XYZ file of C-alpha atoms in Angstrom:
356
model
C 0.000 0.000 0.000
C 0.929 3.662 -0.342
C 0.514 5.167 3.118
C 0.854 8.758 4.279
C 2.148 9.577 7.763
C 1.616 13.003 9.344
C 3.957 13.849 12.200
C 5.063 17.141 13.759
C 8.724 16.201 13.616
C 10.590 13.573 11.592
C 13.711 13.701 13.722
C 15.055 12.079 16.908
C 12.374 12.765 19.498
C 9.992 11.173 21.983
C 6.261 10.722 22.358
C 4.088 10.603 19.253
C 6.973 11.590 16.962
C 8.926 8.508 18.007
C 5.796 6.352 17.651
C 5.350 7.645 14.098
C 8.959 6.816 13.213
C 8.625 3.306 14.656
C 5.479 2.712 12.613
C 7.189 4.036 9.457
C 10.122 1.692 10.059
C 7.878 -1.376 10.334
C 5.688 -0.398 7.369
C 8.822 -0.028 5.231
C 10.043 -3.430 6.412
C 6.747 -4.892 5.216
C 7.231 -3.342 1.771
C 4.759 -0.440 1.907
C 5.550 2.900 0.237
C 5.551 5.785 2.711
C 5.044 9.521 2.267
C 5.820 11.592 5.367
C 4.286 15.046 5.885
C 6.002 17.010 8.643
C 6.865 20.447 10.002
C 10.520 19.609 10.563
C 12.907 16.848 9.466
C 16.452 15.865 10.367
C 18.363 14.860 7.197
C 20.576 12.635 9.377
C 17.637 10.437 10.421
C 18.203 7.015 8.871
C 14.592 6.795 7.643
C 14.750 9.951 5.510
C 16.221 8.345 2.337
C 13.615 5.553 2.482
C 10.476 7.723 2.307
C 8.983 10.479 0.210
C 9.479 13.432 2.543
C 7.298 16.549 2.283
C 8.274 19.342 4.695
C 6.197 22.391 5.576
C 8.605 25.023 6.979
C 6.909 26.758 9.876
C 9.756 27.771 12.179
C 9.156 31.454 11.344
C 5.667 31.272 12.905
C 4.819 31.451 16.626
C 4.229 27.994 18.123
C 0.618 28.774 19.036
C -0.469 29.175 15.420
C 1.709 26.500 13.829
C -0.883 23.717 14.144
C -3.545 25.621 12.220
C -1.066 26.660 9.516
C 0.202 23.092 9.232
C -3.381 21.850 8.963
C -4.178 24.312 6.149
C -1.034 23.221 4.273
C -1.819 19.510 4.741
C -5.309 19.894 3.319
C -3.706 21.332 0.164
C -0.798 18.866 -0.131
C -2.258 15.490 0.890
C -4.883 15.246 -1.899
C -2.138 15.721 -4.516
C -0.830 12.219 -3.812
C -2.592 8.919 -4.539
C -2.400 7.384 -1.075
C -4.415 4.420 0.203
C -4.811 6.114 3.561
C -3.182 8.731 5.756
C -2.278 8.132 9.411
C -2.122 11.340 11.434
C 0.063 11.430 14.540
C -0.493 15.167 15.077
C -3.416 17.565 15.552
C -4.895 17.883 12.057
C -8.126 17.019 10.253
C -6.262 15.767 7.152
C -5.898 12.160 8.334
C -8.060 9.137 7.508
C -6.778 7.492 10.688
C -5.985 9.528 13.812
C -3.545 8.064 16.345
C -4.475 9.632 19.673
C -1.888 9.708 22.436
C -3.761 12.336 24.452
C -6.541 14.914 24.214
C -6.345 18.629 24.903
C -9.577 18.690 26.906
C -8.346 15.761 28.981
C -5.077 17.569 29.679
C -6.873 20.761 30.755
C -9.278 18.776 32.928
C -6.571 16.798 34.742
C -4.371 19.889 35.146
C -7.312 21.907 36.515
C -6.810 24.614 33.885
C -9.426 26.902 32.349
C -9.232 26.965 28.520
C -7.560 30.044 27.030
C -8.257 31.549 23.599
C -5.584 29.334 22.033
C -6.772 26.268 23.968
C -10.236 26.697 22.463
C -8.751 26.924 18.961
C -6.735 23.746 19.584
C -9.867 21.961 20.818
C -11.822 22.998 17.705
C -9.115 21.586 15.448
C -8.870 18.414 17.517
C -12.661 17.983 17.404
C -12.649 18.288 13.596
C -9.865 15.733 13.359
C -11.930 13.195 15.328
C -15.135 13.961 13.452
C -13.596 13.711 9.965
C -11.407 10.654 10.590
C -12.682 7.301 9.388
C -10.934 5.570 12.306
C -9.422 6.692 15.615
C -6.670 4.697 17.329
C -6.657 5.430 21.084
C -3.505 4.444 22.944
C -5.427 3.521 26.105
C -8.934 2.959 27.428
C -8.481 6.285 29.230
C -8.029 7.951 25.822
C -11.007 6.172 24.300
C -13.192 7.365 27.170
C -12.039 10.969 26.774
C -12.730 10.939 23.021
C -16.249 9.658 23.625
C -17.089 11.737 26.715
C -15.409 15.067 25.874
C -15.788 15.120 22.079
C -18.999 13.148 21.535
C -17.412 10.647 19.140
C -19.253 7.297 18.881
C -17.359 4.371 20.385
C -17.641 2.220 17.247
C -15.285 4.647 15.483
C -12.555 4.094 18.097
C -10.139 1.179 18.525
C -7.811 0.847 21.516
C -4.342 -0.241 20.400
C -1.650 0.229 23.026
C 1.575 1.846 21.745
C 4.619 -0.178 20.691
C 8.040 -0.280 22.317
C 11.398 -1.119 20.781
C 11.755 -4.559 22.359
C 15.265 -4.973 20.955
C 16.490 -1.803 22.614
C 14.743 -2.083 25.973
C 15.939 -5.355 27.493
C 17.124 -6.561 30.924
C 20.789 -6.935 31.856
C 22.610 -8.917 34.527
C 22.848 -7.790 38.156
C 26.565 -7.141 37.593
C 25.851 -4.884 34.611
C 23.154 -2.985 36.568
C 25.656 -2.268 39.346
C 28.279 -1.208 36.800
C 25.798 1.233 35.233
C 24.756 2.599 38.623
C 28.375 3.347 39.411
C 28.997 4.890 35.970
C 26.208 7.426 36.650
C 27.598 8.156 40.135
C 24.402 6.953 41.826
C 24.462 5.933 45.498
C 24.644 2.194 46.175
C 23.319 2.472 49.729
C 19.991 4.061 48.699
C 17.064 2.980 46.557
C 17.347 4.996 43.335
C 14.216 6.290 41.585
C 14.652 7.501 37.997
C 12.597 10.482 36.802
C 12.861 10.806 32.975
C 11.218 13.994 31.738
C 11.266 16.757 29.169
C 8.307 18.512 30.835
C 8.940 18.621 34.570
C 5.818 20.524 35.591
C 3.430 18.174 33.773
C 5.325 15.068 34.866
C 5.082 16.076 38.528
C 8.649 17.012 39.397
C 7.731 19.728 41.956
C 5.532 17.191 43.780
C 8.213 14.483 43.796
C 11.143 16.739 44.626
C 9.255 18.104 47.636
C 9.093 14.582 49.039
C 12.670 13.566 48.216
C 14.153 16.817 49.570
C 12.492 16.359 52.943
C 12.501 12.589 53.551
C 14.983 10.806 55.806
C 14.351 7.466 54.089
C 17.363 5.918 52.264
C 16.128 6.954 48.801
C 17.467 9.028 45.914
C 15.809 10.725 42.922
C 17.851 10.752 39.689
C 16.553 13.132 37.003
C 17.314 12.680 33.308
C 16.153 15.154 30.661
C 15.584 18.841 31.290
C 17.884 20.479 33.863
C 16.893 21.023 37.492
C 18.112 23.608 39.977
C 17.744 21.828 43.315
C 20.297 19.024 43.380
C 21.143 17.814 46.870
C 21.849 14.738 48.956
C 18.663 13.014 47.791
C 18.401 14.432 44.251
C 20.862 14.381 41.344
C 20.754 15.398 37.691
C 22.088 12.983 35.066
C 21.718 15.350 32.106
C 20.241 14.459 28.738
C 20.783 10.921 27.519
C 20.476 9.226 24.137
C 20.787 5.898 25.974
C 17.741 6.118 28.231
C 17.688 2.307 28.406
C 20.889 2.399 30.483
C 19.331 4.977 32.789
C 16.437 2.588 33.420
C 18.873 -0.261 34.058
C 20.928 1.794 36.509
C 17.887 2.640 38.646
C 15.919 0.514 41.084
C 12.577 2.090 40.103
C 11.235 4.538 37.522
C 8.866 7.124 38.989
C 6.456 9.735 37.608
C 3.668 11.794 39.165
C 2.118 13.284 36.030
C -0.789 15.712 36.109
C -1.902 14.128 32.843
C -0.488 10.899 31.452
C -2.729 9.277 28.829
C -0.399 6.283 28.573
C 3.159 6.780 29.856
C 5.420 4.808 27.523
C 8.399 5.263 29.839
C 6.667 2.859 32.201
C 6.694 0.039 29.646
C 10.257 0.852 28.529
C 11.385 0.670 32.147
C 9.655 -2.661 32.767
C 11.236 -4.237 29.690
C 14.612 -3.254 31.178
C 13.654 -5.104 34.380
C 13.023 -1.945 36.421
C 9.642 -1.719 38.211
C 7.620 1.498 38.115
C 5.940 3.882 40.561
C 3.097 5.853 38.930
C -0.109 7.661 39.828
C -3.199 5.482 39.658
C -4.478 7.646 36.756
C -1.512 6.884 34.486
C -2.771 5.156 31.347
C -0.198 2.353 31.281
C -1.452 1.136 34.676
C -4.341 -0.371 32.666
C -1.941 -2.985 31.322
C 0.535 -3.494 34.179
C -0.061 -5.548 37.323
C 1.834 -6.196 40.550
C 4.720 -6.682 41.278
C 5.791 -4.528 38.330
C 3.867 -1.393 39.367
C 3.292 0.515 42.599
C 0.438 3.003 42.166
C -0.304 6.003 44.383
C -3.137 8.526 44.358
C -2.384 11.562 42.180
C -1.458 14.629 44.252
C -1.629 12.701 47.564
C 1.731 13.285 49.272
C 0.819 11.061 52.246
C -0.007 8.144 49.947
C 3.236 8.649 47.992
C 5.222 8.644 51.265
C 3.459 5.476 52.416
C 4.157 3.657 49.128
C 7.836 4.708 49.119
C 8.160 3.497 52.717
C 6.702 0.120 51.683
C 9.273 -0.096 48.890
C 12.120 0.683 51.301
C 10.844 -1.957 53.721
C 10.749 -4.739 51.132
C 13.953 -3.588 49.404
C 14.895 -3.107 45.762
C 14.924 -6.082 43.420
C 14.933 -5.981 39.606
C 12.153 -7.814 37.805
C 12.879 -11.231 36.392
C 11.952 -11.680 32.734
C 9.124 -14.012 33.754
C 7.741 -11.353 36.125
C 7.711 -8.778 33.309
C 5.864 -11.200 31.018
C 3.286 -12.012 33.699
C 2.782 -8.360 34.697
C 2.388 -6.880 31.205
C -1.069 -7.480 29.736
C -0.378 -6.592 26.090
C 2.194 -7.389 23.426
C 4.412 -4.286 22.976
C 6.224 -5.558 19.863
C 6.152 -3.132 16.948
C 5.120 -5.841 14.471
C 2.044 -6.624 16.592
C 1.099 -2.949 16.835
C 1.317 -2.370 13.067
C -0.635 -5.579 12.347
C -3.429 -4.421 14.669
C -3.353 -0.965 13.053
C -3.650 -2.311 9.502
C -6.319 -4.820 10.540
C -8.311 -2.016 12.164
C -8.109 0.031 8.938
C -9.312 -2.886 6.828
C -12.198 -3.548 9.220
C -13.187 0.090 9.771
C -16.904 0.638 10.049
C -17.437 -2.833 11.482
C -17.844 -3.615 15.179
C -14.616 -4.918 16.808
C -16.127 -8.370 17.185
C -17.074 -8.824 13.516
């Protein structure tokens, strides 16, 4: 098939941009022809020579109006190409299939924010994208519920397909290698280390977590990777940016997040595949598909509950997950091939009930 992919950025990145690149990689492996529509591309990305790349330069525009300009451009450019279908991984109404990793209304609701002028414009565009799409892929049941409840989209138009993970990159290592990595990052060996990977500290709950770690006398340590912090201390350290996040997971005893809004939380699955259990709020989307002992869930915004759960972890001690424990705790297949098969099957069966 000839398939179009819409993504904000075709360059090394995280979130939906990385999902889009993973899907492109697997579709190419299967022999499909791919056209990528994007705002920005990195010529050094290995996928660039393998696709037809169409770039809409928007860097001269303010961020708050880029989505609408991109959408206008897409509605002119996409019809010029004879594509079997277009998968949109960004906020636009030009896609036949919309991959939804989060909704703007859901974000505002969970963050307790009142919509601004630009929020309302984003919601209008997002609503059109859901209404015009022939199929919506929600990355969690939480997402599917938001699309139905907040946007009035009928459930039969939505399929829940959990996001893929690079299962060749995120793998467990031996206890000796974990200790070697912990030492290479300068992390304390006499404390339980919690990794906080984030490029958006406010949304991911860093102020909430750092307040606990700064004040606790428990033998714990918070290691931050991603955006810089300004409050390093005995219980908190900054590891910088890392292109080898898998080794950060392996060096830690737990991965922790306290997000205001986390429609799925792919870092949780990446961490588990590296053998590192996770600590997440009970509203994090990936908790739908992870069971004990791989996950410890606490109530969002409840500092007393967080403290109680961390104390329980300290009492039982840190122990990496065995491969069998990961398999038993994870209730979906995160392989990329499985994800793309489900995606293509959903496209072929669009308009039919999931059970048909």
